Coordinates of C-alpha atoms in Angstrom, one line a residue:
X1 CA 9.9 193.7 274.4
X2 CA 13.4 194.0 275.8
X3 CA 15.8 191.1 276.0
X4 CA 19.3 190.6 277.4
X5 CA 21.2 188.3 275.1
X6 CA 24.8 187.2 274.2
X7 CA 26.0 187.9 270.6
X8 CA 29.2 187.3 268.7
X9 CA 30.8 189.5 266.1
X10 CA 34.1 189.5 264.2
X11 CA 35.7 192.9 264.6
X12 CA 38.5 194.2 262.2
X13 CA 41.0 196.6 263.7
X14 CA 43.6 198.7 261.9
X15 CA 47.2 198.2 262.9
X16 CA 47.5 201.8 264.2
X17 CA 45.4 200.8 267.2
X18 CA 47.7 198.0 268.3
X19 CA 49.3 198.8 271.7
X20 CA 48.6 199.0 275.4
X21 CA 45.0 200.2 274.8
X22 CA 44.1 197.5 272.2
X23 CA 41.2 196.1 274.3
X24 CA 39.7 199.6 274.9
X25 CA 39.9 200.5 271.2
X26 CA 38.2 197.2 270.3
X27 CA 35.4 197.7 272.8
X28 CA 34.9 201.3 271.6
X29 CA 34.7 200.2 268.0
X30 CA 32.3 197.5 268.9
X31 CA 30.0 200.0 270.7
X32 CA 30.2 202.4 267.8
X33 CA 29.5 199.7 265.1
X34 CA 26.7 197.8 267.0
X35 CA 24.7 200.1 269.3
X36 CA 21.7 201.5 267.5
X37 CA 21.7 198.9 264.7
X38 CA 18.9 196.5 263.8
X39 CA 19.0 192.9 262.8
X40 CA 15.8 191.2 261.8
X41 CA 16.5 188.2 263.9
X42 CA 17.3 189.9 267.3
X43 CA 15.8 193.4 266.9
X44 CA 17.3 196.7 267.7
X45 CA 20.5 196.7 269.8
X46 CA 19.9 199.3 272.5
X47 CA 23.1 199.0 274.5
X48 CA 26.1 196.8 275.0
X49 CA 26.3 195.8 278.7
X50 CA 29.5 193.9 278.8
X51 CA 32.2 192.1 276.8
X52 CA 32.5 188.4 277.7
X53 CA 35.6 187.5 275.7
X54 CA 37.9 188.6 272.9
X55 CA 39.5 185.8 271.0
X56 CA 42.9 185.6 269.4
X57 CA 43.3 187.9 266.4
X58 CA 43.8 186.7 262.9
X59 CA 46.0 188.8 260.7
X60 CA 44.6 189.6 257.2
X61 CA 47.1 189.0 254.5
X62 CA 48.2 192.1 252.6
X63 CA 46.4 194.7 254.7
X64 CA 47.7 194.3 258.2
X65 CA 44.2 194.4 259.7
X66 CA 43.4 191.9 262.4
X67 CA 40.1 190.2 262.9
X68 CA 39.1 189.5 266.5
X69 CA 36.1 187.3 267.4
X70 CA 34.2 189.2 270.2
X71 CA 31.5 187.8 272.4
X72 CA 29.4 190.4 274.1
X73 CA 26.2 190.9 276.1
X74 CA 23.6 193.5 275.0
X75 CA 20.1 194.7 275.5
X76 CA 17.9 194.4 272.4
X77 CA 14.4 195.6 271.7
X78 CA 12.1 193.4 269.5
X79 CA 8.4 194.2 269.1
X80 CA 6.0 191.3 268.9
X81 CA 2.4 190.9 267.6
X82 CA -0.1 191.5 270.4
X83 CA 2.3 193.7 272.5
X84 CA 1.0 196.9 274.0
X85 CA 3.4 199.9 273.6
X86 CA 3.3 203.6 274.5
X87 CA 4.5 205.7 271.6
X88 CA 4.8 209.4 270.4
X89 CA 2.9 210.4 267.3
X90 CA 5.3 211.8 264.7
X91 CA 3.0 212.4 261.7
X92 CA -0.8 212.5 261.0
X93 CA -2.5 212.3 257.6
X94 CA -5.9 211.1 256.3
X95 CA -4.6 207.5 255.9
X96 CA -3.7 207.3 259.6
X97 CA -0.8 208.2 261.8
X98 CA 2.8 207.2 262.4
X99 CA 4.2 206.9 265.9
X100 CA 7.6 206.0 267.4
X101 CA 8.2 203.8 270.4
X102 CA 12.0 204.0 270.9
X103 CA 13.7 202.9 267.7
X104 CA 10.6 201.3 266.0
X105 CA 8.1 203.2 263.8
X106 CA 4.5 202.1 264.0
X107 CA 1.7 202.9 261.5
X108 CA -1.9 203.1 262.7
X109 CA -4.3 203.1 259.7
X110 CA -7.5 205.1 259.9
X111 CA -9.4 201.8 259.8
X112 CA -7.7 200.9 263.1
X113 CA -8.7 204.2 264.8
X114 CA -12.1 204.3 266.7
X115 CA -15.1 205.1 264.4
X116 CA -16.0 208.2 266.5
X117 CA -12.7 209.9 265.5
X118 CA -12.7 212.1 262.4
X119 CA -9.7 213.4 260.5
X120 CA -9.3 217.2 260.6
X121 CA -7.0 218.7 258.0
X122 CA -5.3 222.1 258.4
X123 CA -2.0 223.5 259.7
X124 CA -2.0 220.9 262.5
X125 CA -3.7 217.7 261.1
X126 CA -5.3 215.5 263.7
X127 CA -8.0 212.9 264.5
X128 CA -10.6 214.3 266.9
X129 CA -13.7 212.8 268.6
X130 CA -17.1 214.3 267.6
X131 CA -17.3 216.2 271.0
X132 CA -13.7 217.4 270.7
X133 CA -12.6 215.8 274.0
X134 CA -9.9 213.6 272.6
X135 CA -7.4 214.7 269.9
X136 CA -4.5 212.8 268.2
X137 CA -2.0 215.1 266.7
X138 CA 1.8 215.4 266.3
X139 CA 3.6 214.8 269.7
X140 CA 0.6 213.2 271.3
X141 CA 1.4 210.2 273.4
X142 CA -0.7 207.1 272.6
X143 CA -1.0 203.6 273.9
X144 CA -1.4 201.1 271.1
X145 CA -1.4 197.4 270.3
X146 CA 0.9 195.9 267.7
X147 CA -1.2 193.7 265.3
X148 CA 1.4 193.0 262.7
X149 CA 5.2 193.1 262.2
X150 CA 7.3 192.7 259.1
X151 CA 10.9 191.8 259.6
X152 CA 13.6 192.7 257.0
X153 CA 17.3 192.0 257.3
X154 CA 18.0 195.4 258.8
X155 CA 14.6 196.9 259.7
X156 CA 11.4 196.0 261.6
X157 CA 8.1 197.6 260.5
X158 CA 4.9 197.5 262.7
X159 CA 1.2 198.0 262.2
X160 CA -0.8 199.0 265.3
X161 CA -4.3 199.7 266.4
X162 CA -6.0 202.0 269.1
X163 CA -9.4 200.4 268.4
X164 CA -9.5 198.3 271.6
X165 CA -10.2 198.8 275.3
X166 CA -7.7 201.0 277.3
X167 CA -5.9 202.1 274.1
X168 CA -5.7 205.6 272.7
X169 CA -4.4 209.0 273.8
X170 CA -2.4 209.0 277.1
X171 CA -1.2 212.6 277.0
X172 CA -2.3 215.3 274.6
X173 CA 0.1 218.2 274.2
X174 CA -2.7 220.4 272.6
X175 CA -4.9 220.1 275.8
X176 CA -2.4 222.1 277.9
X177 CA -1.9 224.8 275.3

């Protein structure tokens, strides 16, 4: 799920950036350092939407670097147990498949895939129904439900299932080929 939150961070800036564009340099460094990162508490930082305030800088002794407290607004993505997501399959093996929904990677075990789907090995490994009408392979789009998350300091891992009503393949790239 996406949230719009306010965060704070202390930014260090080298003395060569001091001048009329100090604020712009600080905002550019903030975007470079923060966007695309993950914190276990808030989730993945998707984008910074605005800078609320930049506090007074504190000069670091001996280095000349200045530390500025920065308060900013950002959009974060944090998956929750029970959430339904649409994801793209990135890898299929006999244990299950991995899919990505934005920055998060989700593993779906073969025990959490419907019983009528069998693993087919070969040059393009996939899970196929007995009648061949539905196929899960690399680049397939699937709708899945998150049944578990594990949060580390800098990463979020998810386990998903497609063994429920209205879950499974949305778009199969192999069907149009």
